[in-house]
């Protein structure tokens, strides 16, 4: 699986958009970008994934650059409950290479 | 569905004792993953199964660790003998790698303390 690089920490004011970047310059054509988050003491939680088109769901938006070497997770209106570690993962979608390998992630602190 | 269920939630044991962690995946899921999380090493994949068969156990730290999946609804991770450095939170996750369903669902974890 391609390696990802994320900033170790970020701050965001409550109600503002949180933009979390991820670099994955060695991504292969068949690898998807996944985002998970882990709120303190809980198991990781799936947020969103995409291949090359931008994606949006009820939790977040995922913007992938045209060359697919980087992406940004956007939480449009961050709340205190969004304080967590956010992990960007790239991997093949299915088959035997289906494991999720977590990096160090970005610790997002949402403040009043 | 109640999600991925792990037991116990907390376990404290003495060094040298056998420890068994349990996991019930989401019904219908065909992949099961065991992870370990520590402050020093973060989230590490230990082993994963597909249709009850171990696919990749390269993350299992040593022979003291073993994992089984006797059927689609149950898996165990056993440590024998346990050591203080095994203290960590152990997560189980399951997923269905069908089209459109590729997210993994994690349990609440088992916090293991070996004294």
PDB file of C-alpha atoms in Angstrom:
ATOM      1  CA  UNK A   1       0.000   0.000   0.000  1.00  0.00           C
ATOM      2  CA  UNK A   2       1.135   3.538  -0.756  1.00  0.00           C
ATOM      3  CA  UNK A   3       2.566   5.553   2.101  1.00  0.00           C
ATOM      4  CA  UNK A   4       0.706   8.639   3.320  1.00  0.00           C
ATOM      5  CA  UNK A   5       1.956  11.798   4.984  1.00  0.00           C
ATOM      6  CA  UNK A   6      -0.232  13.880   7.287  1.00  0.00           C
ATOM      7  CA  UNK A   7       0.494  16.795   9.609  1.00  0.00           C
ATOM      8  CA  UNK A   8       0.691  15.563  13.210  1.00  0.00           C
ATOM      9  CA  UNK A   9      -1.814  18.063  14.568  1.00  0.00           C
ATOM     10  CA  UNK A  10      -4.252  20.811  13.623  1.00  0.00           C
ATOM     11  CA  UNK A  11      -6.614  23.158  15.402  1.00  0.00           C
ATOM     12  CA  UNK A  12     -10.002  24.353  14.229  1.00  0.00           C
ATOM     13  CA  UNK A  13     -12.569  26.689  15.730  1.00  0.00           C
ATOM     14  CA  UNK A  14     -15.996  25.230  16.308  1.00  0.00           C
ATOM     15  CA  UNK A  15     -18.372  25.997  13.448  1.00  0.00           C
ATOM     16  CA  UNK A  16     -15.578  26.534  10.968  1.00  0.00           C
ATOM     17  CA  UNK A  17     -14.519  24.125   8.244  1.00  0.00           C
ATOM     18  CA  UNK A  18     -11.708  21.754   9.097  1.00  0.00           C
ATOM     19  CA  UNK A  19      -9.475  20.917   6.134  1.00  0.00           C
ATOM     20  CA  UNK A  20      -7.201  17.957   6.747  1.00  0.00           C
ATOM     21  CA  UNK A  21      -4.528  17.347   4.087  1.00  0.00           C
ATOM     22  CA  UNK A  22      -2.919  14.072   3.077  1.00  0.00           C
ATOM     23  CA  UNK A  23      -0.067  13.420   0.685  1.00  0.00           C
ATOM     24  CA  UNK A  24       0.099  10.084  -1.137  1.00  0.00           C
ATOM     25  CA  UNK A  25       2.476  10.739  -4.003  1.00  0.00           C
ATOM     26  CA  UNK A  26       3.179   7.038  -4.671  1.00  0.00           C
ATOM     27  CA  UNK A  27      -0.455   6.019  -5.006  1.00  0.00           C
ATOM     28  CA  UNK A  28      -1.195   3.417  -7.683  1.00  0.00           C
ATOM     29  CA  UNK A  29      -4.004   3.543 -10.184  1.00  0.00           C
ATOM     30  CA  UNK A  30      -6.067   0.899  -8.404  1.00  0.00           C
ATOM     31  CA  UNK A  31      -5.650   2.296  -4.895  1.00  0.00           C
ATOM     32  CA  UNK A  32      -8.432   4.125  -3.120  1.00  0.00           C
ATOM     33  CA  UNK A  33      -8.085   6.893  -0.539  1.00  0.00           C
ATOM     34  CA  UNK A  34      -9.841   6.121   2.753  1.00  0.00           C
ATOM     35  CA  UNK A  35     -10.355   8.294   5.804  1.00  0.00           C
ATOM     36  CA  UNK A  36     -11.014   7.013   9.303  1.00  0.00           C
ATOM     37  CA  UNK A  37     -11.070   8.788  12.615  1.00  0.00           C
ATOM     38  CA  UNK A  38     -10.557   7.672  16.172  1.00  0.00           C
ATOM     39  CA  UNK A  39     -12.186   9.501  19.007  1.00  0.00           C
ATOM     40  CA  UNK A  40     -10.439   9.026  22.323  1.00  0.00           C
ATOM     41  CA  UNK A  41     -10.740   5.489  23.717  1.00  0.00           C
ATOM     42  CA  UNK A  42     -12.988   4.304  20.889  1.00  0.00           C
ATOM     43  CA  UNK A  43     -12.358   2.099  17.878  1.00  0.00           C
ATOM     44  CA  UNK A  44     -11.605   3.785  14.551  1.00  0.00           C
ATOM     45  CA  UNK A  45     -14.637   4.928  12.576  1.00  0.00           C
ATOM     46  CA  UNK A  46     -14.960   4.999   8.795  1.00  0.00           C
ATOM     47  CA  UNK A  47     -15.612   8.439   7.316  1.00  0.00           C
ATOM     48  CA  UNK A  48     -15.362   8.364   3.539  1.00  0.00           C
ATOM     49  CA  UNK A  49     -13.392   6.961   0.621  1.00  0.00           C
ATOM     50  CA  UNK A  50     -12.776   7.765  -3.039  1.00  0.00           C
ATOM     51  CA  UNK A  51     -10.789   6.839  -6.124  1.00  0.00           C
ATOM     52  CA  UNK A  52     -10.422   9.969  -8.232  1.00  0.00           C
ATOM     53  CA  UNK A  53     -13.670  11.906  -8.084  1.00  0.00           C
ATOM     54  CA  UNK A  54     -14.609  14.140  -5.195  1.00  0.00           C
ATOM     55  CA  UNK A  55     -16.955  12.482  -2.748  1.00  0.00           C
ATOM     56  CA  UNK A  56     -19.412  13.783  -0.176  1.00  0.00           C
ATOM     57  CA  UNK A  57     -21.497  12.110   2.482  1.00  0.00           C
ATOM     58  CA  UNK A  58     -23.278  13.166   5.636  1.00  0.00           C
ATOM     59  CA  UNK A  59     -20.037  13.350   7.587  1.00  0.00           C
ATOM     60  CA  UNK A  60     -17.515  14.954   5.254  1.00  0.00           C
ATOM     61  CA  UNK A  61     -16.257  15.758   1.788  1.00  0.00           C
ATOM     62  CA  UNK A  62     -13.189  14.278   0.144  1.00  0.00           C
ATOM     63  CA  UNK A  63     -11.301  16.287  -2.456  1.00  0.00           C
ATOM     64  CA  UNK A  64      -8.716  14.371  -4.494  1.00  0.00           C
ATOM     65  CA  UNK A  65      -6.325  16.256  -6.758  1.00  0.00           C
ATOM     66  CA  UNK A  66      -6.354  15.485 -10.449  1.00  0.00           C
ATOM     67  CA  UNK A  67      -2.974  13.722 -10.286  1.00  0.00           C
ATOM     68  CA  UNK A  68      -4.239  11.816  -7.191  1.00  0.00           C
ATOM     69  CA  UNK A  69      -1.050  12.564  -5.286  1.00  0.00           C
ATOM     70  CA  UNK A  70      -2.852  14.343  -2.482  1.00  0.00           C
ATOM     71  CA  UNK A  71      -6.281  14.741  -0.962  1.00  0.00           C
ATOM     72  CA  UNK A  72      -8.131  16.843   1.587  1.00  0.00           C
ATOM     73  CA  UNK A  73     -10.816  15.767   4.015  1.00  0.00           C
ATOM     74  CA  UNK A  74     -13.242  18.570   4.759  1.00  0.00           C
ATOM     75  CA  UNK A  75     -15.491  18.695   7.814  1.00  0.00           C
ATOM     76  CA  UNK A  76     -17.736  21.600   6.793  1.00  0.00           C
ATOM     77  CA  UNK A  77     -18.843  22.733  10.239  1.00  0.00           C
ATOM     78  CA  UNK A  78     -16.581  21.250  12.882  1.00  0.00           C
ATOM     79  CA  UNK A  79     -17.972  20.610  16.358  1.00  0.00           C
ATOM     80  CA  UNK A  80     -16.279  19.690  19.609  1.00  0.00           C
ATOM     81  CA  UNK A  81     -17.308  16.086  18.963  1.00  0.00           C
ATOM     82  CA  UNK A  82     -15.093  16.050  15.876  1.00  0.00           C
ATOM     83  CA  UNK A  83     -11.995  16.248  18.064  1.00  0.00           C
ATOM     84  CA  UNK A  84     -10.166  13.046  17.144  1.00  0.00           C
ATOM     85  CA  UNK A  85      -7.203  11.539  15.320  1.00  0.00           C
ATOM     86  CA  UNK A  86      -7.870  11.392  11.578  1.00  0.00           C
ATOM     87  CA  UNK A  87      -6.182   8.736   9.481  1.00  0.00           C
ATOM     88  CA  UNK A  88      -5.660   8.853   5.730  1.00  0.00           C
ATOM     89  CA  UNK A  89      -5.099   5.412   4.201  1.00  0.00           C
ATOM     90  CA  UNK A  90      -4.589   4.306   0.624  1.00  0.00           C
ATOM     91  CA  UNK A  91      -5.170   0.721  -0.391  1.00  0.00           C
ATOM     92  CA  UNK A  92      -6.472  -1.629  -2.976  1.00  0.00           C
ATOM     93  CA  UNK A  93     -10.213  -1.946  -2.572  1.00  0.00           C
ATOM     94  CA  UNK A  94     -10.695  -5.676  -2.589  1.00  0.00           C
ATOM     95  CA  UNK A  95      -9.026  -9.015  -2.957  1.00  0.00           C
ATOM     96  CA  UNK A  96      -6.259 -10.453  -0.852  1.00  0.00           C
ATOM     97  CA  UNK A  97      -4.559  -7.068  -0.346  1.00  0.00           C
ATOM     98  CA  UNK A  98      -7.474  -5.779   1.644  1.00  0.00           C
ATOM     99  CA  UNK A  99      -5.858  -4.874   4.917  1.00  0.00           C
ATOM    100  CA  UNK A 100      -6.005  -1.404   6.429  1.00  0.00           C
ATOM    101  CA  UNK A 101      -2.617  -0.042   7.483  1.00  0.00           C
ATOM    102  CA  UNK A 102      -2.845   2.974   9.773  1.00  0.00           C
ATOM    103  CA  UNK A 103      -0.186   5.676   9.947  1.00  0.00           C
ATOM    104  CA  UNK A 104       0.202   8.240  12.698  1.00  0.00           C
ATOM    105  CA  UNK A 105      -2.685  10.419  11.533  1.00  0.00           C
ATOM    106  CA  UNK A 106      -3.573  14.041  12.307  1.00  0.00           C
ATOM    107  CA  UNK A 107      -4.793  14.974  15.733  1.00  0.00           C
ATOM    108  CA  UNK A 108      -7.574  17.523  15.200  1.00  0.00           C
ATOM    109  CA  UNK A 109      -8.485  19.710  18.156  1.00  0.00           C
ATOM    110  CA  UNK A 110     -11.737  21.625  17.781  1.00  0.00           C
ATOM    111  CA  UNK A 111     -11.958  24.568  20.155  1.00  0.00           C
ATOM    112  CA  UNK A 112     -14.664  26.990  21.254  1.00  0.00           C
TER     113      UNK A 112
ATOM    114  CA  UNK B   1     -26.970  -5.191  14.152  1.00  0.00           C
ATOM    115  CA  UNK B   2     -25.093  -4.547  17.409  1.00  0.00           C
ATOM    116  CA  UNK B   3     -21.825  -4.001  15.610  1.00  0.00           C
ATOM    117  CA  UNK B   4     -18.548  -5.753  16.330  1.00  0.00           C
ATOM    118  CA  UNK B   5     -18.597  -7.072  19.878  1.00  0.00           C
ATOM    119  CA  UNK B   6     -15.434  -7.607  21.862  1.00  0.00           C
ATOM    120  CA  UNK B   7     -15.001  -9.137  25.277  1.00  0.00           C
ATOM    121  CA  UNK B   8     -13.843  -8.478  27.836  1.00  0.00           C
ATOM    122  CA  UNK B   9     -13.658  -4.671  27.700  1.00  0.00           C
ATOM    123  CA  UNK B  10     -10.922  -4.644  30.308  1.00  0.00           C
ATOM    124  CA  UNK B  11      -8.525  -7.364  31.394  1.00  0.00           C
ATOM    125  CA  UNK B  12      -5.872  -7.239  34.078  1.00  0.00           C
ATOM    126  CA  UNK B  13      -3.640 -10.247  34.413  1.00  0.00           C
ATOM    127  CA  UNK B  14      -0.349 -11.241  35.891  1.00  0.00           C
ATOM    128  CA  UNK B  15       2.737 -11.839  33.834  1.00  0.00           C
ATOM    129  CA  UNK B  16       2.932 -15.426  32.649  1.00  0.00           C
ATOM    130  CA  UNK B  17      -0.805 -16.009  32.586  1.00  0.00           C
ATOM    131  CA  UNK B  18      -2.762 -16.932  29.485  1.00  0.00           C
ATOM    132  CA  UNK B  19      -5.074 -14.262  28.091  1.00  0.00           C
ATOM    133  CA  UNK B  20      -7.887 -14.829  25.600  1.00  0.00           C
ATOM    134  CA  UNK B  21      -9.597 -11.965  23.823  1.00  0.00           C
ATOM    135  CA  UNK B  22     -12.853 -12.562  21.985  1.00  0.00           C
ATOM    136  CA  UNK B  23     -14.558 -11.014  19.010  1.00  0.00           C
ATOM    137  CA  UNK B  24     -17.925 -11.409  17.354  1.00  0.00           C
ATOM    138  CA  UNK B  25     -17.934  -9.781  13.905  1.00  0.00           C
ATOM    139  CA  UNK B  26     -20.932  -8.262  12.169  1.00  0.00           C
ATOM    140  CA  UNK B  27     -23.106 -10.954  10.656  1.00  0.00           C
ATOM    141  CA  UNK B  28     -22.406 -11.437   6.955  1.00  0.00           C
ATOM    142  CA  UNK B  29     -18.961  -9.894   7.018  1.00  0.00           C
ATOM    143  CA  UNK B  30     -16.260 -12.045   5.465  1.00  0.00           C
ATOM    144  CA  UNK B  31     -13.121 -10.252   6.689  1.00  0.00           C
ATOM    145  CA  UNK B  32     -11.971 -10.043  10.288  1.00  0.00           C
ATOM    146  CA  UNK B  33      -8.985  -8.037  11.526  1.00  0.00           C
ATOM    147  CA  UNK B  34      -7.130  -7.948  14.843  1.00  0.00           C
ATOM    148  CA  UNK B  35      -5.244  -4.732  15.725  1.00  0.00           C
ATOM    149  CA  UNK B  36      -3.151  -3.652  18.681  1.00  0.00           C
ATOM    150  CA  UNK B  37      -2.762  -0.026  19.748  1.00  0.00           C
ATOM    151  CA  UNK B  38      -0.095   1.449  21.993  1.00  0.00           C
ATOM    152  CA  UNK B  39       1.164   4.982  22.487  1.00  0.00           C
ATOM    153  CA  UNK B  40       4.569   4.044  21.131  1.00  0.00           C
ATOM    154  CA  UNK B  41       3.574   2.074  18.043  1.00  0.00           C
ATOM    155  CA  UNK B  42       0.089   3.334  17.207  1.00  0.00           C
ATOM    156  CA  UNK B  43      -2.383   0.998  15.503  1.00  0.00           C
ATOM    157  CA  UNK B  44      -0.741  -2.190  14.288  1.00  0.00           C
ATOM    158  CA  UNK B  45      -2.437  -4.895  12.242  1.00  0.00           C
ATOM    159  CA  UNK B  46      -1.702  -8.256  13.839  1.00  0.00           C
ATOM    160  CA  UNK B  47      -3.604 -10.688  11.618  1.00  0.00           C
ATOM    161  CA  UNK B  48      -6.605 -10.834   9.346  1.00  0.00           C
ATOM    162  CA  UNK B  49      -8.943 -13.557   8.162  1.00  0.00           C
ATOM    163  CA  UNK B  50     -11.020 -13.989   5.032  1.00  0.00           C
ATOM    164  CA  UNK B  51     -13.867 -16.498   5.226  1.00  0.00           C
ATOM    165  CA  UNK B  52     -12.401 -17.822   8.494  1.00  0.00           C
ATOM    166  CA  UNK B  53      -8.989 -18.495   6.920  1.00  0.00           C
ATOM    167  CA  UNK B  54      -5.931 -16.553   8.126  1.00  0.00           C
ATOM    168  CA  UNK B  55      -4.586 -14.545   5.196  1.00  0.00           C
ATOM    169  CA  UNK B  56      -1.772 -12.481   6.682  1.00  0.00           C
ATOM    170  CA  UNK B  57      -0.309 -13.005  10.143  1.00  0.00           C
ATOM    171  CA  UNK B  58       2.915 -11.117   9.521  1.00  0.00           C
ATOM    172  CA  UNK B  59       2.010  -8.611  12.209  1.00  0.00           C
ATOM    173  CA  UNK B  60       1.800 -11.169  14.992  1.00  0.00           C
ATOM    174  CA  UNK B  61       4.702 -10.188  17.224  1.00  0.00           C
ATOM    175  CA  UNK B  62       5.885 -13.630  18.258  1.00  0.00           C
ATOM    176  CA  UNK B  63       4.887 -17.202  18.929  1.00  0.00           C
ATOM    177  CA  UNK B  64       3.231 -16.241  22.176  1.00  0.00           C
ATOM    178  CA  UNK B  65       0.399 -14.788  20.106  1.00  0.00           C
ATOM    179  CA  UNK B  66      -2.116 -16.956  18.284  1.00  0.00           C
ATOM    180  CA  UNK B  67      -5.469 -16.248  16.650  1.00  0.00           C
ATOM    181  CA  UNK B  68      -8.262 -18.507  15.535  1.00  0.00           C
ATOM    182  CA  UNK B  69     -11.547 -18.150  13.739  1.00  0.00           C
ATOM    183  CA  UNK B  70     -13.460 -21.422  14.157  1.00  0.00           C
ATOM    184  CA  UNK B  71     -16.561 -20.049  12.444  1.00  0.00           C
ATOM    185  CA  UNK B  72     -17.891 -16.920  10.778  1.00  0.00           C
ATOM    186  CA  UNK B  73     -19.259 -15.477  13.994  1.00  0.00           C
ATOM    187  CA  UNK B  74     -16.372 -15.858  16.416  1.00  0.00           C
ATOM    188  CA  UNK B  75     -12.649 -15.225  16.700  1.00  0.00           C
ATOM    189  CA  UNK B  76     -10.117 -15.349  19.518  1.00  0.00           C
ATOM    190  CA  UNK B  77      -6.715 -13.812  20.083  1.00  0.00           C
ATOM    191  CA  UNK B  78      -4.659 -15.657  22.664  1.00  0.00           C
ATOM    192  CA  UNK B  79      -1.466 -14.610  24.394  1.00  0.00           C
ATOM    193  CA  UNK B  80       0.424 -17.306  26.271  1.00  0.00           C
ATOM    194  CA  UNK B  81       2.390 -16.492  28.323  1.00  0.00           C
ATOM    195  CA  UNK B  82       1.539 -12.825  28.683  1.00  0.00           C
ATOM    196  CA  UNK B  83       4.202 -10.187  29.375  1.00  0.00           C
ATOM    197  CA  UNK B  84       3.962  -6.560  30.582  1.00  0.00           C
ATOM    198  CA  UNK B  85       4.916  -5.303  27.110  1.00  0.00           C
ATOM    199  CA  UNK B  86       1.723  -6.860  25.765  1.00  0.00           C
ATOM    200  CA  UNK B  87      -0.263  -4.207  27.613  1.00  0.00           C
ATOM    201  CA  UNK B  88      -2.272  -2.372  24.962  1.00  0.00           C
ATOM    202  CA  UNK B  89      -5.742  -1.884  23.564  1.00  0.00           C
ATOM    203  CA  UNK B  90      -6.684  -4.685  21.185  1.00  0.00           C
ATOM    204  CA  UNK B  91      -9.268  -3.953  18.510  1.00  0.00           C
ATOM    205  CA  UNK B  92     -11.207  -6.336  16.346  1.00  0.00           C
ATOM    206  CA  UNK B  93     -12.769  -5.164  13.080  1.00  0.00           C
ATOM    207  CA  UNK B  94     -14.849  -6.762  10.368  1.00  0.00           C
ATOM    208  CA  UNK B  95     -15.799  -5.838   6.845  1.00  0.00           C
ATOM    209  CA  UNK B  96     -17.626  -7.098   3.815  1.00  0.00           C
ATOM    210  CA  UNK B  97     -15.541  -6.639   0.731  1.00  0.00           C
ATOM    211  CA  UNK B  98     -18.416  -6.702  -1.660  1.00  0.00           C
ATOM    212  CA  UNK B  99     -19.101  -3.991  -4.169  1.00  0.00           C
ATOM    213  CA  UNK B 100     -20.060  -0.768  -2.411  1.00  0.00           C
ATOM    214  CA  UNK B 101     -19.288  -2.102   1.050  1.00  0.00           C
ATOM    215  CA  UNK B 102     -15.635  -1.683   1.789  1.00  0.00           C
ATOM    216  CA  UNK B 103     -15.551   0.064   5.108  1.00  0.00           C
ATOM    217  CA  UNK B 104     -14.326  -1.747   8.179  1.00  0.00           C
ATOM    218  CA  UNK B 105     -16.282  -1.607  11.428  1.00  0.00           C
ATOM    219  CA  UNK B 106     -14.332  -1.659  14.652  1.00  0.00           C
ATOM    220  CA  UNK B 107     -15.279  -2.919  18.063  1.00  0.00           C
ATOM    221  CA  UNK B 108     -14.800  -0.919  21.244  1.00  0.00           C
ATOM    222  CA  UNK B 109     -11.587  -2.709  22.039  1.00  0.00           C
ATOM    223  CA  UNK B 110     -10.175  -4.705  24.944  1.00  0.00           C
ATOM    224  CA  UNK B 111      -7.805  -2.839  27.229  1.00  0.00           C
ATOM    225  CA  UNK B 112      -5.240  -5.366  28.421  1.00  0.00           C
ATOM    226  CA  UNK B 113      -2.958  -4.684  31.348  1.00  0.00           C
ATOM    227  CA  UNK B 114      -0.287  -7.218  32.226  1.00  0.00           C
ATOM    228  CA  UNK B 115       1.323  -6.628  35.607  1.00  0.00           C
TER     229      UNK B 115
END
